[in-house]
Structure formats: C-alpha cells, structure tokens
Amino acid sequence: MTAANHHFPQTATMIHEDMITDSLNDQSLDGPPLRGTVTPWKASLLLAKAFVGTGVLFLPKAFMNGGIVFSCVTLVVVAIVCCIAFLMLVKVRLVVRESFQDIGLILFGKYMRLAVLLSVALSQIGFCCAYLIFVSQNIDAVVQTFTRCTFHGISQKYYILLILVVLIPLVLIRRMSILSLPSMLANLFIVFGITYLWYFSIHSLATNGIGPDIVLFNRDDFALFIGTAVFSFEGVGLIVPITESMAEPEKFPRVLAMTITVVALIFMSVGALCYSAFGSNIQTIVILNLPITSGWTITVEILYSLAIILSIPLMLSPASRIIEHGFFGTKSGGLSFKVKMMKNAVRIVLICVCAVVSFAIGSANLDKFVSFVGSVACMPLCFIFPAMFHYKACAKTLRAKILDVILGVVGIAAMIFTLYITIRSWVVAAAPDAELDRCSAFA
C-alpha cells in the first residue's frame, strides 16, 4: 500500500519541507531507500531550526510557573523522551515507508490517520495564533518606544489586524522555496535575539543580583510548564524527511542526540537566566522585560517580529494543505483557476481564523494557550503516536513492547493532567503578569 494508491497528501505533515533537499522527491517507495546529500552538520542545523523559534521566549515565564529547579529537570526529561520517541518514528519509517499520517492509516486505520492530521493541523494553527499575539505585543512595545508612551490610540490586540494585512498575501505563496531566503534571515534574527537575552540577563544578574521571589518548585502551576516544554520541542514533522535526506542516515541518532542536547541547553539557559534576573516581574514574552529606551531592545523587538512574520506562512502551510485536501481531494489549482481561487480563499479564511482566536485569547492568557496547544496537539505527535506506531510495526521483544507501552501511557497521562491544569487555570482567576511600568523610563 502506497500513498500514491490512496491519493494522500504527502506534504501534509512535513513541516517546512522546503528546507529538505529536492533530490528525495523522485525516490521510489518500492525499492531500498536512496541516500540524500545532506551532511550531518547541515542535518543538525535543520533540526535546530525546527526546534528553536518563538517558544524559547515563553520559557522564562514558564520557569516561573514551574519553579527553576523543576523546570530544568523537566526540560531534561522532555528532551530525552523526545529523542527516544523521534528515533522510534525513524525506525517505523524504515518498515512502513509512508508519510507520518499514512503510517497511522496502514497500522491502525483511517481514524488514526485522521487523528494524526488533526493533531498536526491544531498544532500548526496554535503556533500561528501564539505568534500573532507575540508580534502584536512587540509592535505595541515599539510604538510606545518611538512615541515615548504618548500614543494610546490603538489597543495592543488591534495590531493583529495590521499583521493580518501583511500575512494574507504571504500565505497565498505555495512554492515554499520562494520563502527560503526570508526563512534564513528569520533564523539569523532569532539567533541575534537569543544572544541579546543572554547578554542582558547576565548583565542584570551581575549588576542587580537575583530577581524577586524566585521559587524552586511552584506547586500551583507546575503543570503549565510541562505543556510549554513540549510546545518548545515540537519538531516531529521534520524527523523523517531529514533522515532520508542524509548522505549517511546511520549517523542520524547521534546527530539527533547532539542537537537536542544543545537545544535543551539553550532553552534551560534562556529560561533560568531570565527568570533569575527578573524574578516574579517576568512577563509572558520576556522581551518586554528589556529596557524600553535601549536601541538594542528596539532592534530585537523589530527583528524578532519580522522573523515570526516570515515564519508564519511556513508554519501554516501543513494545516492549509490538510484542510484543502479535505475540501478538494486531489483537484489541482494548476489545472483549474476556480479550484485555485477556492484554495486561496481557504488559506485566507484560515489565517483570519487564527487572527480571531488570537484576538480573543489576548496577551494575558498567552502562557496558558501555549500550554494548551502543547498538551492537546504536541504531546500526541511527540510521544503517543510514535509509541503506538513502534509497538505495532517494530517492537519484537518484550522489552521493546514494555518501553512503547510506558511511553504511550505516560504521554496520555501527561496530556490529560496538563490539559486539566491548563483549563483550571483559565477557569480559576490567577494573578496576572506583574505590572511593569516601562514608560517610567521616559519620565
């Protein structure tokens, strides 16, 4: 059984597939796997790009939710479990040579395929909603800086509408290679932003000491951190295509382990340093803790916002393809202008829905929303589905089967528990972000 026989969209779950070498597109699924041309170093960079994005900026507030010791330990555990689960998925792909969703179809039937596609779509839409809130906050911060806090004509959430005007033409781009250069620029902007966060938090610790009310374990909100941690490590859509693109795929386990180790260290350093520096004054998006009058802060806010705006079309592409396939099947917009216009309409409606959701959530609930997406969509993709697929396709020994069952059960239990805590935190009024009067610097 092949994807071609069922007309399934091979690109549905391959997030940012444009980054992978095109030489794989012509490979047959009937013979032995062909080798690509990607070196271990480039594969590591591709993996790092999949993992490191805006999620790292939510981690300092997440560290306050979890407590600094609990958060560091949990990040290590999540990184290890993700590495194990991703390697399981690679082994399954060697047995069932199909895309992620079609592996579910072959092993468990059409409802599993639907579950995989739904998780992918929800995760990508959730990421985009969080990104829109993030960018709107940054735009508001930049406006207040340039006007010296004298302009109050537009509420922060209404900047989402301004972002929407820019994004609508971008999400209509179907050839993702067109966005490859902007995507590389976005990576450079993100690296610059993280470097500045390291510098400023270390400088603040050296100058002002540790921030107020640092806790080692937060028994009230620790579960929110778990969802955010899984959100930050979401990159499962690239695991299979990167493996296939490598000239030496046998080196992928070592590449994955080293990359996840470095990424985990980056996450822990940003989270722990920023939380230690700002303490209970930490904001959901840590950039807002940076000094408003600094030119470096303005630069980081602008560049990081541009990076996210350029990333949203790539992030939303899998969800768009899944929904388009649901409506139009195998009909091609290249052969019918009407179909093309209808598919464009679907993409416009989808980004507008993201904007409406972002508008409704608002910045005050951003950390809870990130945790919600991590619990509902990312945990099945990262933990539950790989364990189920490996159990059915690859587990031959009792030890392997027990490991799969443990990973699946732990994933389901963590998803239910963190989802319960996240919903409860929405229902039960919690303390808002600490009031941070950035405009007092202009007094």
PDB file of C-alpha atoms in Angstrom, residues 63 66-75 214-217 275:
ATOM      1  CA  PHE A  63      10.048  28.764  34.514  1.00  0.00           C
ATOM      2  CA  GLY A  66       7.182  25.542  37.224  1.00  0.00           C
ATOM      3  CA  GLY A  67       9.924  26.770  39.534  1.00  0.00           C
ATOM      4  CA  ILE A  68      13.542  26.963  38.460  1.00  0.00           C
ATOM      5  CA  VAL A  69      14.686  23.510  39.643  1.00  0.00           C
ATOM      6  CA  PHE A  70      11.548  21.670  38.487  1.00  0.00           C
ATOM      7  CA  SER A  71      11.718  23.406  35.099  1.00  0.00           C
ATOM      8  CA  CYS A  72      15.355  22.484  34.475  1.00  0.00           C
ATOM      9  CA  VAL A  73      14.754  18.838  35.428  1.00  0.00           C
ATOM     10  CA  THR A  74      11.579  18.659  33.338  1.00  0.00           C
ATOM     11  CA  LEU A  75      13.318  20.113  30.275  1.00  0.00           C
ATOM     12  CA  ILE A 214      12.459  33.072  42.877  1.00  0.00           C
ATOM     13  CA  VAL A 215      10.900  29.678  43.628  1.00  0.00           C
ATOM     14  CA  LEU A 216      12.408  26.231  43.168  1.00  0.00           C
ATOM     15  CA  PHE A 217       9.050  24.479  42.670  1.00  0.00           C
ATOM     16  CA  TYR A 275      13.785  34.107  35.359  1.00  0.00           C
TER      17      TYR A 275
END
